[in-house]
Coordinates of C-alpha atoms and ligand atoms in Angstrom, one line a residue:
M1294 CA -13.0 15.1 -18.8
N1295 CA -9.7 16.6 -19.9
I1296 CA -7.5 14.2 -21.8
K1297 CA -3.8 14.8 -22.3
N1298 CA -1.6 12.9 -24.9
N1299 CA 1.7 11.3 -24.3
Y1300 CA 1.9 12.6 -20.7
S1301 CA 4.8 12.2 -18.3
L1302 CA 4.0 10.1 -15.2
K1303 CA 7.2 11.1 -13.3
N1304 CA 5.2 13.2 -10.8
Y1305 CA 2.5 10.5 -10.4
N1306 CA 4.6 7.7 -9.1
S1307 CA 6.4 7.8 -5.8
F1308 CA 9.5 6.1 -7.3
G1309 CA 9.8 9.2 -9.5
V1310 CA 10.7 7.1 -12.5
E1311 CA 10.1 8.6 -15.9
A1312 CA 7.4 6.9 -18.0
Y1313 CA 4.9 8.2 -20.5
S1314 CA 1.3 7.4 -20.8
R1315 CA -0.3 7.5 -24.2
Y1316 CA -3.4 9.2 -22.7
F1317 CA -3.8 10.8 -19.2
S1318 CA -6.7 12.2 -17.3
Y1319 CA -7.2 13.6 -13.8
I1320 CA -10.6 12.6 -12.5
G1321 CA -12.2 14.9 -9.9
S1322 CA -15.9 13.9 -9.8
N1323 CA -18.2 10.9 -10.2
D1324 CA -19.4 12.4 -13.5
E1325 CA -15.8 12.3 -14.7
I1326 CA -15.6 8.7 -13.6
K1327 CA -18.6 7.9 -15.8
A1328 CA -17.1 9.8 -18.7
L1329 CA -13.8 8.0 -18.2
L1330 CA -15.4 4.5 -18.3
E1331 CA -17.4 5.4 -21.4
W1332 CA -14.3 6.7 -23.1
H1333 CA -12.4 3.5 -22.1
N1334 CA -15.2 1.2 -23.4
Q1335 CA -15.3 3.0 -26.7
S1336 CA -11.5 3.3 -27.2
E1337 CA -10.8 -0.3 -26.2
L1338 CA -7.4 0.8 -24.9
P1339 CA -6.2 -0.5 -21.6
L1340 CA -7.0 1.6 -18.5
L1341 CA -4.7 2.1 -15.6
L1342 CA -6.2 3.6 -12.4
L1343 CA -3.8 5.5 -10.1
G1344 CA -4.3 7.1 -6.7
G1345 CA -1.0 8.4 -5.3
G1346 CA 1.2 6.1 -7.4
S1347 CA 2.9 4.9 -4.2
N1348 CA 2.6 1.2 -4.9
V1349 CA 3.5 0.9 -8.6
L1350 CA 6.7 0.5 -10.6
F1351 CA 6.7 1.6 -14.2
K1352 CA 9.1 -0.7 -16.1
Q1353 CA 8.0 0.9 -19.4
D1354 CA 5.7 3.5 -20.9
Y1355 CA 2.0 2.8 -20.7
Q1356 CA 0.2 2.3 -24.0
G1357 CA -3.3 3.2 -22.8
M1358 CA -5.2 5.6 -20.6
T1359 CA -3.8 6.4 -17.1
A1360 CA -6.4 8.0 -14.9
V1361 CA -5.6 9.5 -11.5
I1362 CA -8.7 9.2 -9.2
A1363 CA -8.9 12.4 -7.2
T1364 CA -12.5 12.6 -6.0
K1365 CA -13.0 14.2 -2.6
G1366 CA -15.4 13.9 0.3
I1367 CA -15.5 12.7 3.9
E1368 CA -18.9 12.2 5.4
V1369 CA -20.2 10.7 8.7
I1370 CA -23.2 8.7 7.4
D1371 CA -24.4 6.7 10.4
E1372 CA -23.8 5.6 13.9
D1373 CA -25.0 2.9 16.3
Q1374 CA -24.2 1.9 19.8
Y1375 CA -20.8 0.6 18.8
Y1376 CA -19.6 2.4 15.7
T1377 CA -19.5 5.6 13.8
Y1378 CA -19.6 5.0 10.0
V1379 CA -17.7 7.3 7.7
K1380 CA -17.9 7.3 3.9
V1381 CA -14.8 8.5 2.1
A1382 CA -14.3 9.3 -1.6
A1383 CA -11.6 7.3 -3.3
G1384 CA -9.3 10.2 -4.1
E1385 CA -9.0 11.4 -0.5
N1386 CA -5.4 11.2 0.8
W1387 CA -5.1 8.3 3.3
H1388 CA -2.9 10.0 5.8
Q1389 CA -5.1 13.1 5.8
L1390 CA -8.1 10.9 6.6
V1391 CA -6.1 9.4 9.5
R1392 CA -5.4 12.8 10.9
W1393 CA -9.0 13.9 10.4
S1394 CA -10.1 10.8 12.3
V1395 CA -7.8 11.3 15.3
N1396 CA -8.5 15.0 15.4
N1397 CA -12.2 14.2 15.6
G1398 CA -11.8 11.6 18.3
Y1399 CA -12.4 8.6 16.0
G1400 CA -10.0 5.7 16.9
G1401 CA -9.0 2.7 14.9
I1402 CA -6.7 3.7 12.1
E1403 CA -4.1 5.6 14.0
N1404 CA -1.5 2.8 13.5
L1405 CA -1.9 3.4 9.7
S1406 CA -0.6 6.9 9.9
L1407 CA 1.7 8.2 7.2
I1408 CA 1.0 5.5 4.7
P1409 CA 1.1 7.3 1.4
G1410 CA -1.6 7.1 -1.2
T1411 CA -5.3 7.4 -1.5
V1412 CA -8.4 5.9 0.3
G1413 CA -9.5 4.2 -2.9
A1414 CA -6.3 2.2 -3.2
A1415 CA -6.2 1.2 0.5
P1416 CA -8.4 -1.9 0.1
I1417 CA -6.5 -3.1 -3.0
Q1418 CA -3.7 -4.5 -0.8
N1419 CA -5.4 -4.2 2.5
I1420 CA -2.8 -1.7 3.8
G1421 CA -1.3 -2.6 7.1
A1422 CA 1.3 -1.4 9.7
Y1423 CA 2.1 -1.9 13.3
G1424 CA -0.4 -4.6 14.0
V1425 CA -3.4 -3.1 12.3
E1426 CA -4.9 -3.6 8.8
L1427 CA -7.5 -1.7 6.8
A1428 CA -9.7 -4.8 7.3
D1429 CA -9.9 -4.1 11.0
C1430 CA -12.0 -1.0 10.5
F1431 CA -13.5 -1.6 7.1
H1432 CA -17.3 -1.6 6.7
E1433 CA -17.9 -1.7 2.9
L1434 CA -16.9 -0.2 -0.4
E1435 CA -18.6 0.9 -3.5
A1436 CA -17.0 -0.2 -6.7
I1437 CA -17.9 0.1 -10.4
D1438 CA -17.5 -2.9 -12.7
I1439 CA -15.3 -1.3 -15.4
A1440 CA -16.7 -3.5 -18.2
S1441 CA -20.4 -3.0 -17.4
G1442 CA -20.6 0.2 -15.5
T1443 CA -22.6 -1.5 -12.7
V1444 CA -22.0 -0.1 -9.2
S1445 CA -22.0 -2.7 -6.4
L1446 CA -21.3 -2.7 -2.6
F1447 CA -18.6 -5.1 -1.3
D1448 CA -18.6 -6.0 2.4
Q1449 CA -15.7 -7.3 4.3
K1450 CA -16.2 -10.9 3.2
A1451 CA -16.6 -10.0 -0.5
C1452 CA -13.3 -8.1 -0.4
Q1453 CA -11.4 -11.3 0.6
F1454 CA -8.8 -9.4 2.5
G1455 CA -5.5 -11.1 3.3
Y1456 CA -1.9 -10.0 4.1
R1457 CA -1.3 -7.3 1.4
D1458 CA -4.0 -8.9 -0.6
S1459 CA -7.7 -8.6 -1.6
Y1460 CA -10.2 -9.8 -4.2
F1461 CA -9.3 -6.6 -6.2
K1462 CA -5.5 -7.4 -6.2
S1463 CA -6.0 -11.1 -7.0
S1464 CA -8.9 -12.7 -8.8
A1465 CA -10.7 -9.5 -9.8
F1466 CA -7.4 -7.7 -10.7
G1467 CA -8.1 -4.6 -12.9
N1468 CA -11.9 -5.3 -13.1
F1469 CA -13.2 -2.6 -10.7
L1470 CA -12.9 1.1 -10.0
I1471 CA -13.3 1.7 -6.2
Q1472 CA -15.4 4.8 -5.9
S1473 CA -15.7 5.1 -2.1
V1474 CA -14.8 3.3 1.1
T1475 CA -16.9 3.3 4.3
L1476 CA -15.0 2.8 7.6
K1477 CA -16.4 2.0 11.0
F1478 CA -14.8 3.6 14.0
A1479 CA -15.3 1.9 17.3
K1480 CA -16.7 4.1 20.0
Q1481 CA -14.4 2.2 22.5
P1482 CA -11.2 2.0 20.4
H1483 CA -9.0 -1.0 20.9
W1484 CA -5.5 0.4 20.7
I1485 CA -2.6 -1.8 19.5
M1486 CA 0.6 -0.4 21.1
D1487 CA 2.8 -3.5 21.4
Y1488 CA 5.5 -2.5 18.9
V1489 CA 8.8 -1.7 20.8
G1490 CA 9.2 1.8 19.3
V1491 CA 5.5 2.7 19.8
K1492 CA 5.6 1.6 23.4
A1493 CA 8.7 3.5 24.2
C1494 CA 7.3 6.7 22.6
L1495 CA 4.1 6.5 24.5
S1496 CA 5.5 5.7 27.9
G1497 CA 4.3 7.8 30.8
Q1498 CA 1.7 9.8 29.0
P1499 CA -2.1 9.4 28.7
I1500 CA -3.0 7.4 25.6
T1501 CA -5.2 8.9 22.8
S1502 CA -5.5 7.9 19.2
K1503 CA -3.8 11.2 18.3
R1504 CA -0.8 10.4 20.5
I1505 CA -0.4 7.0 19.0
S1506 CA -0.7 8.5 15.5
D1507 CA 2.1 11.0 16.5
C1508 CA 4.3 8.2 17.7
I1509 CA 3.8 6.1 14.6
I1510 CA 4.7 9.1 12.4
Q1511 CA 7.9 9.6 14.4
L1512 CA 8.8 5.9 14.1
R1513 CA 8.1 5.7 10.4
Q1514 CA 10.1 8.9 9.7
S1515 CA 13.1 7.3 11.5
K1516 CA 13.0 4.2 9.3
L1517 CA 11.4 4.9 5.9
P1518 CA 12.5 7.4 3.2
D1519 CA 10.1 10.2 2.4
P1520 CA 9.2 9.8 -1.3
L1521 CA 9.4 13.5 -1.9
A1522 CA 13.1 13.4 -0.9
I1523 CA 14.0 10.0 -2.3
G1524 CA 11.9 7.9 -4.7
N1525 CA 10.5 4.6 -3.3
A1526 CA 7.4 2.5 -2.9
G1527 CA 7.8 1.4 0.7
S1528 CA 8.5 -2.3 1.1
F1529 CA 9.4 -3.6 -2.3
F1530 CA 8.7 -7.3 -1.3
K1531 CA 6.1 -8.9 0.8
N1532 CA 7.2 -10.8 3.9
P1533 CA 7.2 -14.5 2.9
I1534 CA 4.9 -16.8 4.8
L1535 CA 6.4 -20.2 5.6
S1536 CA 4.8 -23.4 6.8
S1537 CA 5.8 -24.6 10.2
N1538 CA 8.2 -27.2 8.6
E1539 CA 9.8 -24.7 6.3
W1540 CA 10.2 -22.4 9.3
H1541 CA 11.9 -25.0 11.5
Q1542 CA 14.3 -25.8 8.7
L1543 CA 15.2 -22.1 8.2
K1544 CA 15.5 -21.5 11.9
R1545 CA 17.9 -24.5 12.4
Q1546 CA 20.3 -23.0 9.8
H1547 CA 19.7 -19.3 10.8
P1548 CA 18.8 -19.1 14.4
K1549 CA 18.7 -15.3 14.4
V1550 CA 16.2 -14.8 11.6
S1551 CA 13.3 -12.4 12.5
A1552 CA 9.8 -13.8 12.1
Y1553 CA 6.3 -13.5 13.4
P1554 CA 3.8 -16.3 14.0
Q1555 CA 0.5 -16.2 12.1
A1556 CA -2.9 -17.7 12.7
G1557 CA -3.0 -21.4 11.8
G1558 CA 0.7 -22.2 12.6
A1559 CA 2.3 -20.4 9.6
I1560 CA 5.2 -18.0 10.1
K1561 CA 5.8 -14.7 8.5
V1562 CA 9.5 -14.2 7.9
S1563 CA 11.1 -10.8 7.7
A1564 CA 12.1 -10.2 4.1
A1565 CA 14.2 -7.3 5.3
W1566 CA 16.3 -9.6 7.4
L1567 CA 16.8 -12.1 4.5
I1568 CA 17.9 -9.3 2.1
D1569 CA 20.1 -7.6 4.7
H1570 CA 21.7 -11.0 5.4
C1571 CA 22.6 -11.3 1.7
G1572 CA 24.5 -8.0 2.0
W1573 CA 22.2 -5.8 -0.1
K1574 CA 21.5 -2.9 2.4
G1575 CA 22.8 0.4 1.1
K1576 CA 24.0 -1.1 -2.2
R1577 CA 23.7 1.2 -5.2
F1578 CA 24.0 0.6 -9.0
G1579 CA 23.8 3.9 -10.8
D1580 CA 20.7 5.5 -9.3
A1581 CA 18.9 2.3 -8.4
G1582 CA 19.6 1.2 -4.8
V1583 CA 18.6 -0.4 -1.6
Y1584 CA 17.9 2.1 1.2
E1585 CA 20.7 2.4 3.6
K1586 CA 18.4 2.3 6.7
H1587 CA 16.0 -0.5 5.5
A1588 CA 16.9 -3.5 3.3
L1589 CA 13.3 -4.0 2.1
V1590 CA 13.0 -0.6 0.5
L1591 CA 14.4 0.0 -3.1
V1592 CA 15.2 3.6 -3.9
N1593 CA 15.6 5.8 -6.8
H1594 CA 18.6 8.1 -6.1
G1595 CA 17.6 10.4 -9.0
K1596 CA 17.4 9.1 -12.5
A1597 CA 16.9 5.4 -12.1
T1598 CA 14.7 3.8 -14.7
G1599 CA 11.9 1.4 -13.8
E1600 CA 13.8 -1.3 -15.7
S1601 CA 17.0 -0.7 -13.7
L1602 CA 15.0 -0.9 -10.4
W1603 CA 13.4 -4.1 -11.6
T1604 CA 16.9 -5.6 -12.6
L1605 CA 18.0 -4.9 -9.0
A1606 CA 14.9 -6.5 -7.6
T1607 CA 15.4 -9.6 -9.7
Q1608 CA 19.0 -9.9 -8.5
I1609 CA 17.8 -9.6 -4.9
I1610 CA 15.2 -12.3 -5.5
E1611 CA 17.8 -14.6 -7.0
S1612 CA 20.3 -14.1 -4.2
V1613 CA 17.7 -14.7 -1.4
E1614 CA 16.5 -17.8 -3.3
G1615 CA 20.2 -19.0 -3.5
Q1616 CA 20.8 -18.5 0.2
F1617 CA 17.5 -19.4 1.8
S1618 CA 15.5 -21.2 -0.9
I1619 CA 12.7 -18.6 -0.4
T1620 CA 11.2 -16.8 -3.4
L1621 CA 10.3 -13.2 -2.6
E1622 CA 7.3 -11.7 -4.2
A1623 CA 7.1 -8.0 -5.2
E1624 CA 4.5 -5.9 -3.4
P1625 CA 4.0 -3.0 -5.8
R1626 CA 2.1 -3.4 -9.1
L1627 CA 4.6 -3.8 -11.9
I1628 CA 3.6 -2.0 -15.1
G1629 CA 5.1 -3.1 -18.4
Ligands
LIG1757 P1 -1.4 3.5 -6.4 O1 0.0 3.2 -6.3 O2 -1.8 4.6 -7.2 O3 -2.1 2.2 -6.9 C1 -1.9 0.9 -6.3 C2 -2.9 -0.1 -7.0 O4 -4.2 0.2 -6.7 C3 -2.8 -0.2 -8.5 O5 -3.0 -1.5 -8.9 C4 -3.9 0.8 -8.9 O6 -4.4 0.4 -10.2 C5 -5.0 0.5 -7.9 N1 -5.9 1.6 -7.6 C6 -5.6 2.8 -7.2 N2 -6.7 3.5 -7.0 C7 -7.7 2.7 -7.3 C8 -9.2 2.9 -7.3 N3 -9.8 4.0 -7.0 N4 -9.9 1.8 -7.8 C9 -9.3 0.7 -8.2 N5 -8.0 0.5 -8.2 C10 -7.2 1.5 -7.8 N6 1.6 0.0 2.3 C11 1.2 -0.7 3.4 O7 0.3 -1.5 3.3 N7 1.7 -0.4 4.6 C12 2.7 0.5 4.8 O8 3.2 0.7 5.9 C13 3.2 1.2 3.7 N8 4.2 2.1 3.8 C14 4.6 2.8 2.7 C15 5.6 3.7 2.9 C16 6.1 4.4 1.8 C17 7.2 5.4 2.0 C18 5.6 4.2 0.5 C19 6.1 5.0 -0.7 C20 4.6 3.2 0.3 C21 4.1 2.5 1.4 N9 3.1 1.6 1.3 C22 2.6 0.9 2.4 C23 2.5 1.2 0.0 C24 1.4 2.2 -0.5 O9 1.4 3.4 0.2 C25 0.0 1.6 -0.3 O10 -0.1 0.4 -1.1 C26 -1.1 2.5 -0.8 O11 -2.4 2.0 -0.5 C27 -1.1 2.8 -2.3 O12 -2.0 3.9 -2.5 P2 -1.9 4.7 -3.9 O13 -3.1 5.6 -3.9 O14 -0.6 5.4 -4.0 O15 -2.1 3.6 -4.9
LIG1758 N1 15.3 -5.8 9.5 C1 16.5 -6.1 9.1 N2 17.2 -5.2 8.3 C2 16.7 -4.0 7.9 C3 15.4 -3.7 8.4 C4 14.7 -4.6 9.2 O1 17.0 -7.2 9.5 O2 17.3 -3.3 7.2 C5 14.5 -6.7 10.4 C6 14.5 -6.3 11.8 O3 14.7 -7.5 12.6 C7 13.1 -5.9 12.1 C8 12.3 -6.7 11.1 O4 13.2 -6.8 9.9 O5 12.7 -6.1 13.4 C9 11.0 -6.0 10.6 O6 11.3 -4.7 10.1 P1 10.1 -3.6 10.2 O7 9.6 -3.5 11.6 O8 10.6 -2.3 9.6 O9 9.0 -4.2 9.4 P2 8.9 -4.9 7.9 O10 8.5 -6.3 8.1 O11 10.2 -4.6 7.2 C10 6.4 -4.3 7.5 C11 5.6 -3.9 6.4 C12 5.6 -2.4 6.3 C13 5.0 -1.8 7.6 C14 5.9 -2.3 8.8 C15 5.4 -1.9 10.1 C16 5.5 -5.6 4.7 C17 6.1 -6.0 3.4 N3 6.0 -4.4 5.2 O12 7.8 -4.0 7.2 O13 4.8 -1.9 5.3 O14 5.0 -0.4 7.6 O15 6.0 -3.7 8.7 O16 4.3 -2.7 10.5 O17 4.7 -6.3 5.3 C18 4.8 -1.5 2.9 O18 4.0 -2.5 2.8 O19 5.1 -0.8 1.9 C19 5.3 -1.2 4.2 C20 6.2 -0.2 4.4

């Protein structure tokens, strides 16, 4: 394991903000994972695991070890009448896995095309887009308890997946290193194509998982900034979930608010709509701004600091609270 001192993380977070880590390591094998955990337990310094750094905001430097998990491997391990099971190492790129799956005729994750980051981070917030979540095709994952080194398997129930949430993002936050994820691809894929843009793109042509993936890529590129061109972490806030009473009250005052019914009567309200309605879209303060095409995306126009992006985020939270009495919650992990 190669350890670097006082290392810049600018190229390891999709916001592209400058932050230094006291120690840094790039982990390419399971042996290096073992060595990392031994080092961590001996040093007693905090450990930050990173995949693609596309869901983090560094508000400050990190006074511990930052380890980028870059292990590789995609393997078909089993199949039965209904599913093909594919085990994937944590460091594989998520979007490349999606393209591998559609090119090999495995359907199920095509709607999750072009989500940045790694396979190992996908269960952390149960990545989701266009009506599909990781949970829909998840079989199990292998995780190492960072304190004891014990390796365990977690099935769907143990992962406690929710909307942008899991056991690993909530009650077991920071306790486990996800080593691999096994997905199950249905032999009869159930395609979800009801989003307006997806429907329009597919119209008149035979449907395949690959075509859906191509349409999702087109749609996302028209709405969301490419982190290589402009720093961002996708949606900066989660869409708030309101009770039926709260929703009716909001709807009475703002009949045009965008929202989606959830199981059990709750309503998921569009945070983008709330922020847009407060006038934030396209606003810029130095290099920290709100994307001009999507109010839910904070962007780094060049040299924004994590602190300045967070200051903007807190101003947005306050303004939405003031106008709608709804408290937005950040989606990315805040560091520092
Ligand atoms: P990182 O940012 O590196 O880490 C995120 C969290 O996971 C951190 O807490 C980290 O410590 C932890 N972690 C990382 N790897 C491991 C591991 N192996 N074991 C344990 N913990 C680990 N998300 C969606 O859900 N839907 C979207 O549509 C979507 N669109 C996006 C669009 C853009 C342009 C961007 C920039 C982001 C988008 N995201 C979206 C957010 C992001 O891509 C996902 O959250 C992704 O899963 C993060 O992966 P990562 O490897 O970059 O994780
Ligand atoms: N809208 C506005 N103003 C804007 C943008 C959108 O009012 O500037 C309204 C529109 O009414 C639109 C609605 O917001 O219909 C929803 O917008 P969009 O379809 O872009 O979805 P979203 O709720 O903003 C969520 C996820 C995305 C995911 C898309 C597609 C969250 C926090 N975000 O965005 O995930 O890709 O749906 O399913 O749930 C991410 O998590 O990082 C992410 C990008």
